[in-house]
Coordinates of C-alpha atoms and ligand atoms in Angstrom, one line a residue:
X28 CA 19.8 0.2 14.4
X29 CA 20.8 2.4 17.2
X30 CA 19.0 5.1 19.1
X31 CA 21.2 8.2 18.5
X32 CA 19.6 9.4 21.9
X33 CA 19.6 7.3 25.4
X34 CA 16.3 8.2 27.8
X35 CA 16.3 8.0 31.5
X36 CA 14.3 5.2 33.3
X37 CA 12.1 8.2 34.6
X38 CA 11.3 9.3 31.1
X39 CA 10.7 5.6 30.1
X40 CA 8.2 5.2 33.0
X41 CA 6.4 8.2 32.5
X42 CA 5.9 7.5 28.5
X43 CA 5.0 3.8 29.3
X44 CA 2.3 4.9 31.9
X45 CA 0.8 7.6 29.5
X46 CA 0.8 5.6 26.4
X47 CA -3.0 4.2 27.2
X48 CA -4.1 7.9 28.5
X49 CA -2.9 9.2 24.9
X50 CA -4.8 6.1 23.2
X51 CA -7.7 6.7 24.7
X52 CA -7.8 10.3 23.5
X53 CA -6.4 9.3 20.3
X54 CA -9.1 10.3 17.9
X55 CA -9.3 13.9 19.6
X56 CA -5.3 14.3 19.8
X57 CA -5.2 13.1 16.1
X58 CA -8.1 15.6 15.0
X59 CA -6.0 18.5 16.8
X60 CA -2.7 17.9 15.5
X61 CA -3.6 18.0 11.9
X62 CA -6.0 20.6 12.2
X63 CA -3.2 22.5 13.5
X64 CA 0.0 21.1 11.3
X65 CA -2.1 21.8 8.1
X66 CA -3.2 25.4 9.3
X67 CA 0.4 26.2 9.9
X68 CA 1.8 24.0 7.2
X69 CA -0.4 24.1 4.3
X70 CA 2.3 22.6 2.0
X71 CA 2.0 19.6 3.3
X72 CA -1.3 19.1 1.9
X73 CA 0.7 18.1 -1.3
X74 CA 1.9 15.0 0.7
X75 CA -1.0 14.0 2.7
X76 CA -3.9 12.2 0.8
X77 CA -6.8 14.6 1.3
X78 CA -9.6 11.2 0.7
X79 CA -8.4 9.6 3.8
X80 CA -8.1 12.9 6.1
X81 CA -11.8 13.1 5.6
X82 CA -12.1 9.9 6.6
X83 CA -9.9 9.6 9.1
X84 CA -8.3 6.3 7.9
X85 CA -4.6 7.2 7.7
X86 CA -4.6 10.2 10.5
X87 CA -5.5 6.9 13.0
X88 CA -2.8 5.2 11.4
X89 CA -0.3 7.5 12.1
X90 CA -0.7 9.0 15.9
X91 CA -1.3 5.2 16.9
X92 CA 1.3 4.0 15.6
X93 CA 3.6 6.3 17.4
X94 CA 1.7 4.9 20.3
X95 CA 2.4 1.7 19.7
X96 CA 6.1 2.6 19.0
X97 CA 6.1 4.4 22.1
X98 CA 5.1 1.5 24.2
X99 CA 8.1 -0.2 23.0
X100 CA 10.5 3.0 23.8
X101 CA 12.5 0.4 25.9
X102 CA 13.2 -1.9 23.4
X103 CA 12.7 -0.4 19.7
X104 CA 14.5 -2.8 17.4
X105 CA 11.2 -5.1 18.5
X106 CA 9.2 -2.6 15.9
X107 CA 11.5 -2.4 13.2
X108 CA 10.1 -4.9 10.7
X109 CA 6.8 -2.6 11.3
X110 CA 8.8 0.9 10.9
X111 CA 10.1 -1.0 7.5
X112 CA 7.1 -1.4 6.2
X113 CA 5.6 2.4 6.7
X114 CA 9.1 3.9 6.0
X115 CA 7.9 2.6 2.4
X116 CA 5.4 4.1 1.8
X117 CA 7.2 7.2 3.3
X118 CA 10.2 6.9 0.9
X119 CA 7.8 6.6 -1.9
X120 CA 5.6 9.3 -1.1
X121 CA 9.3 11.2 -0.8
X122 CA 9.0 11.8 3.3
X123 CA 11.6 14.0 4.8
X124 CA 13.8 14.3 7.6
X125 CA 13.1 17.6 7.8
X126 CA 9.3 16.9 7.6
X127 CA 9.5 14.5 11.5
X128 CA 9.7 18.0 13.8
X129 CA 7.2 19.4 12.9
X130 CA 5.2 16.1 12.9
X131 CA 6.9 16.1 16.4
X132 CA 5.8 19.3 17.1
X133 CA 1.9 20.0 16.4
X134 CA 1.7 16.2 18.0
X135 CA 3.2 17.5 21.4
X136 CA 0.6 20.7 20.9
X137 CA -2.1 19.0 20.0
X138 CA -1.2 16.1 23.1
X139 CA -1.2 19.5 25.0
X140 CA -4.3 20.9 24.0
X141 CA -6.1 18.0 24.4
X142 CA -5.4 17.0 27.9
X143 CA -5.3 20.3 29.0
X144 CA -3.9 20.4 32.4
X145 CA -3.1 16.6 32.6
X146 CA -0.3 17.4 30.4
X147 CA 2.2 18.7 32.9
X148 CA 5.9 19.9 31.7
X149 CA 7.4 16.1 33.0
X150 CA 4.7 14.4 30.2
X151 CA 5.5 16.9 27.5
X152 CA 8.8 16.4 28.1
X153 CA 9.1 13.1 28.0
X154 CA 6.7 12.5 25.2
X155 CA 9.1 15.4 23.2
X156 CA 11.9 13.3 23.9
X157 CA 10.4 9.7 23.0
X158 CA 9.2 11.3 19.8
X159 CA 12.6 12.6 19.1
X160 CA 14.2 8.6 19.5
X161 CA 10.9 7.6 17.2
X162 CA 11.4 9.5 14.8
X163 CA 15.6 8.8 14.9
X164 CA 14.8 5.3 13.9
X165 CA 12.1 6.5 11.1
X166 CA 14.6 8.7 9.4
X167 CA 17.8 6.5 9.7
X168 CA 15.7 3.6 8.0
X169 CA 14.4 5.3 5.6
X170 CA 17.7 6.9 4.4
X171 CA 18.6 4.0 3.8
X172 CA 16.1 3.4 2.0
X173 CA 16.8 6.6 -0.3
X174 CA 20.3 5.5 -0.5
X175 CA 19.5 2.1 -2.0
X176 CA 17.0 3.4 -4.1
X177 CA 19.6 5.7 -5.8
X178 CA 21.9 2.9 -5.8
X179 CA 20.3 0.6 -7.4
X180 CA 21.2 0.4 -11.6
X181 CA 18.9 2.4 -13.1
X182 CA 17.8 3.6 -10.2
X183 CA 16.8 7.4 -8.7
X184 CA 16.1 9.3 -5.0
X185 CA 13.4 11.3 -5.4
X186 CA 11.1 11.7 -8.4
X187 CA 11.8 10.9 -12.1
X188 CA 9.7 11.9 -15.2
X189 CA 8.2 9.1 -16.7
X190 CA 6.6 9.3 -20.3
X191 CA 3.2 7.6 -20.9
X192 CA 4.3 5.3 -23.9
X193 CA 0.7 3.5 -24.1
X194 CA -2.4 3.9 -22.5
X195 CA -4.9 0.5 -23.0
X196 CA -8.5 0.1 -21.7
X197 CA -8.5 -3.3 -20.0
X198 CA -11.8 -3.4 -19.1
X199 CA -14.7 -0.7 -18.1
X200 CA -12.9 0.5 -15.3
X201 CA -9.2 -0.5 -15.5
X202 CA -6.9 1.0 -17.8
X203 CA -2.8 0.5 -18.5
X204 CA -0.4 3.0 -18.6
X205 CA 3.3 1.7 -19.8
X206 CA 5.8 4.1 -18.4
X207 CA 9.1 4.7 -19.7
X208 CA 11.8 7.0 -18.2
X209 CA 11.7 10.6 -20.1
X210 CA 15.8 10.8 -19.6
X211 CA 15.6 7.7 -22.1
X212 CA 18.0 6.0 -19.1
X213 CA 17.7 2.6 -18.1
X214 CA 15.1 1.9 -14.9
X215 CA 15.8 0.2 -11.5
X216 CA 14.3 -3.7 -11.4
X217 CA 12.0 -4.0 -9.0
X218 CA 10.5 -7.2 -6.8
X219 CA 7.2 -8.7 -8.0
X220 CA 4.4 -7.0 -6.1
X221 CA 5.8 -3.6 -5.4
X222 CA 4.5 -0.7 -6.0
X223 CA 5.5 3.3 -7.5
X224 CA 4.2 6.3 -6.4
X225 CA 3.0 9.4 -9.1
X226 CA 2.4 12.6 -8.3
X227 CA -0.6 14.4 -9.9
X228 CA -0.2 17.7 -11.0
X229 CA -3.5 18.6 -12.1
X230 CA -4.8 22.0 -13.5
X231 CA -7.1 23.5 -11.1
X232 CA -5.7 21.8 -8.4
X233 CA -4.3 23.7 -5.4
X234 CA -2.1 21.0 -4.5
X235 CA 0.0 17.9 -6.0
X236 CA -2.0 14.5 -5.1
X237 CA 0.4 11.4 -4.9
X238 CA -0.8 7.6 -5.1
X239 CA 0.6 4.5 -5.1
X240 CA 0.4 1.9 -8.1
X241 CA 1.7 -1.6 -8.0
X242 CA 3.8 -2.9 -10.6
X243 CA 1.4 -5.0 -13.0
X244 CA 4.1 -6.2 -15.4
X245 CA 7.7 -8.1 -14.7
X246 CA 11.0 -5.9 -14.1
X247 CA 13.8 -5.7 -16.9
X248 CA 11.3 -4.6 -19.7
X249 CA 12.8 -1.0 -19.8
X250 CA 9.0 0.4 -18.6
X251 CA 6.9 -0.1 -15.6
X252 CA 3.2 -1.3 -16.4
X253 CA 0.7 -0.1 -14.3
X254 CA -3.1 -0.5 -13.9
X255 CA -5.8 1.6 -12.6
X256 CA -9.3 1.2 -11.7
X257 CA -11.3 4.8 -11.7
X258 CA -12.9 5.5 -9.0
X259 CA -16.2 7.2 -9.9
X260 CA -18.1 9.2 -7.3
X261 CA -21.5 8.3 -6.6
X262 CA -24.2 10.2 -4.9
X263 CA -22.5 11.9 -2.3
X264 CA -18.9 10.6 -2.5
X265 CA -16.9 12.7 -4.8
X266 CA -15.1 10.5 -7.5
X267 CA -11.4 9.7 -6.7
X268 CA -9.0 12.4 -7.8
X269 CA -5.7 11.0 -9.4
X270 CA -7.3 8.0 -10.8
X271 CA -10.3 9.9 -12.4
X272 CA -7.0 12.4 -14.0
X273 CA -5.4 9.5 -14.7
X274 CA -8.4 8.0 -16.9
X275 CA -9.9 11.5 -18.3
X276 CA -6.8 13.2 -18.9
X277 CA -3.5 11.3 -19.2
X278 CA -2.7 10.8 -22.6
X279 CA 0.0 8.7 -24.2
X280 CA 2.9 11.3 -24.5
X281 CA 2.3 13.2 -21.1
X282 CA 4.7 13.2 -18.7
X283 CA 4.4 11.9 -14.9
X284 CA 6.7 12.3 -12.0
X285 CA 7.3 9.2 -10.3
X286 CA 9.5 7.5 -7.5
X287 CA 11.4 4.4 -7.4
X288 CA 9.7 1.3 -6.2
X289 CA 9.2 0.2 -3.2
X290 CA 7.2 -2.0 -0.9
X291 CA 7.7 -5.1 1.5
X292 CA 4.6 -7.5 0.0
X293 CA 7.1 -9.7 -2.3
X294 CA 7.1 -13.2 -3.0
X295 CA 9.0 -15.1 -0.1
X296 CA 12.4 -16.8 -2.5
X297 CA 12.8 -18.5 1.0
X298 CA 10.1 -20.9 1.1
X299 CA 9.9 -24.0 -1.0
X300 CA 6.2 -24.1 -0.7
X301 CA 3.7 -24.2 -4.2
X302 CA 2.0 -20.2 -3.9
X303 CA -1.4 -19.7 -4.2
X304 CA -2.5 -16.2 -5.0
X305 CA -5.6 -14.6 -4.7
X306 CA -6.9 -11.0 -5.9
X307 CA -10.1 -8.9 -5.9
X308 CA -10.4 -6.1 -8.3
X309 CA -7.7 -4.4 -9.2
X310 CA -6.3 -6.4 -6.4
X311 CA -5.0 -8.3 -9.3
X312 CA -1.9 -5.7 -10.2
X313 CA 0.7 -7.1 -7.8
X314 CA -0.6 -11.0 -8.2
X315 CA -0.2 -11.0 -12.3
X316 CA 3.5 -9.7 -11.8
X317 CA 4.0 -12.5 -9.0
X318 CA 1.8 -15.0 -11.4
X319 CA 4.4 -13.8 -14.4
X320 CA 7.4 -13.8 -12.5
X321 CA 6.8 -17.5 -11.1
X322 CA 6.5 -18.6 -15.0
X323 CA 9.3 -17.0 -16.1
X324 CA 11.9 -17.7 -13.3
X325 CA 10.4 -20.7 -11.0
X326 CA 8.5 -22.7 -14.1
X327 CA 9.1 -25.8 -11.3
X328 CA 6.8 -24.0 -8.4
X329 CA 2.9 -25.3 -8.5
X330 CA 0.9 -22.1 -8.5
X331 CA -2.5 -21.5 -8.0
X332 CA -3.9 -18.0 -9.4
X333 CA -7.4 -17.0 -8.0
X334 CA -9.1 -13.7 -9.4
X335 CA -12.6 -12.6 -8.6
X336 CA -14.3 -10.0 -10.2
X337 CA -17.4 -8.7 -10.7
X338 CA -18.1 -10.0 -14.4
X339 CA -16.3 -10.0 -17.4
X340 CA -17.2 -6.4 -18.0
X341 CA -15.1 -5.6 -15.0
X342 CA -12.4 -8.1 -15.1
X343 CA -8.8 -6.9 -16.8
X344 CA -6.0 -8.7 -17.9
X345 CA -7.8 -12.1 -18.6
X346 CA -6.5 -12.9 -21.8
X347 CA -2.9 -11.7 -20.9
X348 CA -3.2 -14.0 -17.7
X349 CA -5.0 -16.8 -19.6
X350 CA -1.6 -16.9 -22.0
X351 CA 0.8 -16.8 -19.3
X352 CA -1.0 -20.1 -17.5
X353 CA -0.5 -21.8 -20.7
X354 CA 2.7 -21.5 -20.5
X355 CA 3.1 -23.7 -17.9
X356 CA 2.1 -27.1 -16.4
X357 CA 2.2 -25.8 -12.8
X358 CA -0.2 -23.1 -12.5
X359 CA -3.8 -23.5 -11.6
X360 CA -6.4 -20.5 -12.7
X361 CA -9.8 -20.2 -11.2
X362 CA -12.0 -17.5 -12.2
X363 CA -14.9 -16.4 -9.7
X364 CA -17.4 -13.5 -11.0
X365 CA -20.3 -12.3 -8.3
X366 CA -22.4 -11.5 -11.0
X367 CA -22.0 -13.3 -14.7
X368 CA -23.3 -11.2 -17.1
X369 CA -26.0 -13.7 -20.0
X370 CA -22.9 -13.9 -22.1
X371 CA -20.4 -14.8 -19.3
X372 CA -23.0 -17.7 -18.5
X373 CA -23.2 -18.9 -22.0
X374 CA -19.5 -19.1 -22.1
X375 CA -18.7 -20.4 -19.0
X376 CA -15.9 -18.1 -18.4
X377 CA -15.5 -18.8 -14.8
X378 CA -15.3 -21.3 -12.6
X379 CA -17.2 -20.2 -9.8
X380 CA -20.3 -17.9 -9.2
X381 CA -20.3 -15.6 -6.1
X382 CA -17.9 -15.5 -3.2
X383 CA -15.3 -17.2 -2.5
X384 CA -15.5 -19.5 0.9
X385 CA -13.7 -21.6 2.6
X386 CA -14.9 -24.8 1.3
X387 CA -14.5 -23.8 -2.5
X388 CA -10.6 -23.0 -1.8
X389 CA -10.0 -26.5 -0.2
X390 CA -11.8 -27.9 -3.1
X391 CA -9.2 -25.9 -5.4
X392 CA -6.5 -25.6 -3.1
X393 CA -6.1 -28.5 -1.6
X394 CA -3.1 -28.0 0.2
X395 CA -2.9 -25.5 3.0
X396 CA 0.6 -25.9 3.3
X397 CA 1.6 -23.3 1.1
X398 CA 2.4 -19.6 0.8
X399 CA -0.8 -17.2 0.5
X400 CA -0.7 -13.7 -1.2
X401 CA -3.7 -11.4 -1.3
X402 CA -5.1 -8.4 -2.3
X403 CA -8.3 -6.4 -2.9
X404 CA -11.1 -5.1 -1.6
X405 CA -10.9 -4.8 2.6
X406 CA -13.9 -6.9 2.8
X407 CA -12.7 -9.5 0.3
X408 CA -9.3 -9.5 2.0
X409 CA -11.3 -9.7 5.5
X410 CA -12.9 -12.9 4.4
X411 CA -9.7 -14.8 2.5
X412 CA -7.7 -13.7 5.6
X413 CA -10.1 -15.7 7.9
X414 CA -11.0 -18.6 5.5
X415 CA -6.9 -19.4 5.8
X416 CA -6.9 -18.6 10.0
X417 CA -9.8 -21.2 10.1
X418 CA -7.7 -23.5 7.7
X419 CA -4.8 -23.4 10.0
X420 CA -2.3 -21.7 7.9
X421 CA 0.5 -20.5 9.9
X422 CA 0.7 -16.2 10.6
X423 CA 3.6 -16.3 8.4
X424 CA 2.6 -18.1 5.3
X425 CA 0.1 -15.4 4.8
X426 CA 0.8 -12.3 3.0
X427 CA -1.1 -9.4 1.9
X428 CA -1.3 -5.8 0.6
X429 CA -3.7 -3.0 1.1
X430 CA -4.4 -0.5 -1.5
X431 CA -4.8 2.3 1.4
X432 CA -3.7 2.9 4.4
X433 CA -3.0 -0.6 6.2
X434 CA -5.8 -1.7 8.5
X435 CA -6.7 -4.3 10.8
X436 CA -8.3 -7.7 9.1
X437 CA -9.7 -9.5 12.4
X438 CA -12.2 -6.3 13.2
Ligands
LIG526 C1 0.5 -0.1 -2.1 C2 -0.6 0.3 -2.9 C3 -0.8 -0.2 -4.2 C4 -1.9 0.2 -5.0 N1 -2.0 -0.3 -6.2 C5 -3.0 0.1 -7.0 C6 -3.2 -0.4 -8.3 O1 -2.4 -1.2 -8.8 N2 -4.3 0.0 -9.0 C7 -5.2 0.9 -8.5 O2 -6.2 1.2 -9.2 N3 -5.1 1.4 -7.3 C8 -4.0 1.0 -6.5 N4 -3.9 1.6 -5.3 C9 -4.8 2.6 -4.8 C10 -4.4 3.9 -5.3 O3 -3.2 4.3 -4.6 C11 -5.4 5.0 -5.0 O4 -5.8 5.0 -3.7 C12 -6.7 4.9 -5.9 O5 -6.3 5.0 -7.3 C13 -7.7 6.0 -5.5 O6 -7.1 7.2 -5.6 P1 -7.9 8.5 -6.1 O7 -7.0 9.7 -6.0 O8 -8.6 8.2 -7.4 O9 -9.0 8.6 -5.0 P2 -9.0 9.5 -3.7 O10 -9.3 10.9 -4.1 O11 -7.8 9.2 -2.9 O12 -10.3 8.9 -3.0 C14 -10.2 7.5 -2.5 C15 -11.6 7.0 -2.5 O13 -12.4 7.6 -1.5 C16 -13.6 8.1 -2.1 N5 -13.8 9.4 -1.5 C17 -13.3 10.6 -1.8 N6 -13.7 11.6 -0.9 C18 -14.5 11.0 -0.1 C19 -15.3 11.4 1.0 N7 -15.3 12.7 1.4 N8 -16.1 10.5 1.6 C20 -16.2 9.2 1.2 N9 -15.4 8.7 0.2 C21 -14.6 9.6 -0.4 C22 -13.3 8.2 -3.6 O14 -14.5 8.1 -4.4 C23 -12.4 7.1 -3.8 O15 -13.1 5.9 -4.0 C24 -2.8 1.2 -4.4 C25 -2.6 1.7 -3.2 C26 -1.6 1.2 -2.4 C27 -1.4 1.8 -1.0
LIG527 C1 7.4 9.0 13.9 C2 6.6 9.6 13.1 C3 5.7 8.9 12.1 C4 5.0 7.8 12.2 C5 5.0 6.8 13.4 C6 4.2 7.6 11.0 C7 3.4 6.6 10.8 C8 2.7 6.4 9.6 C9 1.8 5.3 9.3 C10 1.5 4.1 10.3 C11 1.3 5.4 8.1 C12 0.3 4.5 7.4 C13 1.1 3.6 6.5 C14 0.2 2.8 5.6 O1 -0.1 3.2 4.6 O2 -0.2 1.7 6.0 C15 1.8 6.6 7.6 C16 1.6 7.1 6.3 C17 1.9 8.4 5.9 N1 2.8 9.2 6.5 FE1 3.7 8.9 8.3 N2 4.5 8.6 10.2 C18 5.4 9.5 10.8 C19 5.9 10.6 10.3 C20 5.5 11.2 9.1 C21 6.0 12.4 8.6 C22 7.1 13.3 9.2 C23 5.3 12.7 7.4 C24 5.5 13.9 6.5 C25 5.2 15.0 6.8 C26 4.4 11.6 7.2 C27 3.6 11.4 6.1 C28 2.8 10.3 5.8 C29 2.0 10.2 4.6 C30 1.7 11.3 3.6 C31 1.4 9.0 4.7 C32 0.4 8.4 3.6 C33 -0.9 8.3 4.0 C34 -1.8 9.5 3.6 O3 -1.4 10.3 2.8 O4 -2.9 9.5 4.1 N3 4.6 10.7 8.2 N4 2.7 7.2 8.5

């Protein structure tokens, strides 16, 4: 990676010695600037998710992590495995070059608005020109990441239309749907616990809403499985938009619009070490094509699959996960439901009741010398992320996804 633009010492100075004023007025600056971007860019309300605006989970994400990126202006390659990982999720959600000024822009106006007459020219300036190296090293990554997206056999840019071939119920709240390419063409392989995005086009719907899905099935089956839980509203929280449309309304035979897949939470080939993986939920999606992926192409590897879920009521994919472990003499399945239903107790269904702690994974586990994958709810992920810190599992034998914007587990 090279900056395409070199900045002064005085500019580097000024940015490094503003970066904790800006931070300290983040939530204000952040408020401003899409206040204003939206007001003069309404379109790209069909980009941003409109959940998290309201509450103000990814517009933190984004203004602080130009911050952060900012106080490394001197030495950017340091925050390139970090720019990877968003430039993702932007080359899913089909981000544009074109799309970083005026980012740039309503950031510098909102910085300036904010901090009124504490923002002289020298700050603008320098923050206009430390956006502009930023944002360099955004857009040359994630061309890249276009490029080999196209590249790829089978692959595509930007989105393709994908043909729901089945929709299945797997349980009250999760539903499949098997997508196969409405060109007929062959589809690009993908790496176990990555993720596509659609784009909703819904009637009555001002603008297009996109998510993002992990792949729940293995690559090289000529479809891409995936599984979503709906998200009903409840007293005053309105119900989730795409996956309610995708429940209520998507019917086998209509057509979605879809992007390659991408994501960075993949199983490490690198390491030798058995895997343990653990999901909440619909956590599960990445994990069963990990789980089914290990079977199929590592049959040698001990693996340890532990899914919680509410009950049986709520849990998806058991039997289909239940056939896969006995396919092989490596794999360890534990089942934890919070609350059995009568019949889950009568047929002992699971293996343990409640949460999962610290002292019931040792007593599964056994081994902490091993590579951990999870996903799921933030507070489940919260609690497995600091059962394995107080374990002593290395920083980089631990490996998760959030279904949201990414947050921080140790607050
Ligand atoms: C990498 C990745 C992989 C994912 N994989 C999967 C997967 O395999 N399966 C899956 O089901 N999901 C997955 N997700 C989550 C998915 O992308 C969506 O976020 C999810 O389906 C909810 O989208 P929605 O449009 O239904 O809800 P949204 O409309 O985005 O709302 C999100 C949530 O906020 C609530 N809400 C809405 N408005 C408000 C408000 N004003 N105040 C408070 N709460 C509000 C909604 O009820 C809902 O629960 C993944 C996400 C990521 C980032
Ligand atoms: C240097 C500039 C930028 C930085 C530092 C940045 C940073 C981020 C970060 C940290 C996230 C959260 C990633 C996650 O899900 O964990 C994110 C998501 C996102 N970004 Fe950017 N971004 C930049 C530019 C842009 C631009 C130019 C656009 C398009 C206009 C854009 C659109 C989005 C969208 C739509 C999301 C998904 C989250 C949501 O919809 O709420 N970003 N970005």
């Amino acid at each position: 990676m090279t900056a395409t633009k070199t900045l002064s010492q005085e500019t580097i100075d000024i940015i490094k010695s503003t970066v904790p004023v800006l931070a300290k007025h983040g939530e204000a600056i952040t408020k401003r600037f899409y206040q204003m971007m939206f007001t003069n860019h309404p379109e790209l309300l069909n980009i941003f998710n409109h959940a998290n605006q309201k509450q103000g989970r990814q517009p933190k994400a984004l203004a602080n992590s130009v911050y952060a990126a900012a106080a490394y202006i001197d030495n950017l390659e340091a925050i390139i495995p970090v720019v990877r990982q968003i430039a993702h999720k932007h080359r899913s959600l089909n981000v544009k070059a074109e799309h970083y000024p005026i980012v740039g822009k309503h950031l510098l106006l909102a910085i300036k608005d904010v901090l009124g007459d504490a923002a002289t020219d020298d700050i603008i300036n320098a923050w206009a020109e430390a956006y502009e190296v930023i944002a360099d090293v955004f857009i040359s990554v994630e061309r890249e990441m276009y490029e080999e997206a196209e590249r790829k056999a089978g692959g595509w840019k930007e989105f393709r239309k994908f043909t729901v071939a089945k929709k299945e119920q797997e349980s009250d709240v999760i539903t499949s749907f098997y997508l196969r390419p409405t060109d007929g063409e062959e589809i690009s392989d993908f790496l176990p616990g990555q993720y596509i995005s659609i784009k909703a086009v819904i009637d009555g719907e001002e603008y297009t809403h996109i998510r993002q899905y992990s792949l729940s099935d293995v690559a090289k089956k000529g479809y891409y499985r995936i599984s979503v839980k709906r998200e009903d509203g409840r007293d005053d929280i309105p119900a989730g938009i795409v996956s309610t449309y995708l429940h209520h309304d998507v019917n086998e035979g209509d057509i979605l619009e879809v992007t390659a897949p991408a994501g960075e939470f993949v199983l490490n080939t690198e390491s030798d070490r058995p895997v343990v993986l653990l999901s909440g939920g619909v956590g599960q999606t990445p994990m069963i094509s990990m789980l089914k992926t290990l079977v199929d192409s590592a049959p040698e590897k001990q693996v340890t699959y532990i899914h919680a879920a509410i009950n049986s009521k709520y849990h998806a994919l058991g039997e289909e996960v239940t056939a896969v472990v006995s396919e092989s003499n490596n794999v360890d399945y534990y089942v934890v439901y919070e609350q059995p239903t009568d019949e889950d107790r009568s047929m002992q269904n699971y293996q343990k009741e409640g949460y999962i702690d610290l002292d019931w994974l040792k007593s599964v586990v056994k081994n902490n010398d091993a590579e951990f994958y999870f996903c799921g709810p933030v507070p489940f992920m919260k609690v497995i992320n600091q059962s394995l810190k107080e374990w002593g599992v290395p920083q980089e034998q631990i490996h998760f996804e959030f279904f949201g914007p990414a947050g921080d587990l140790d607050k």
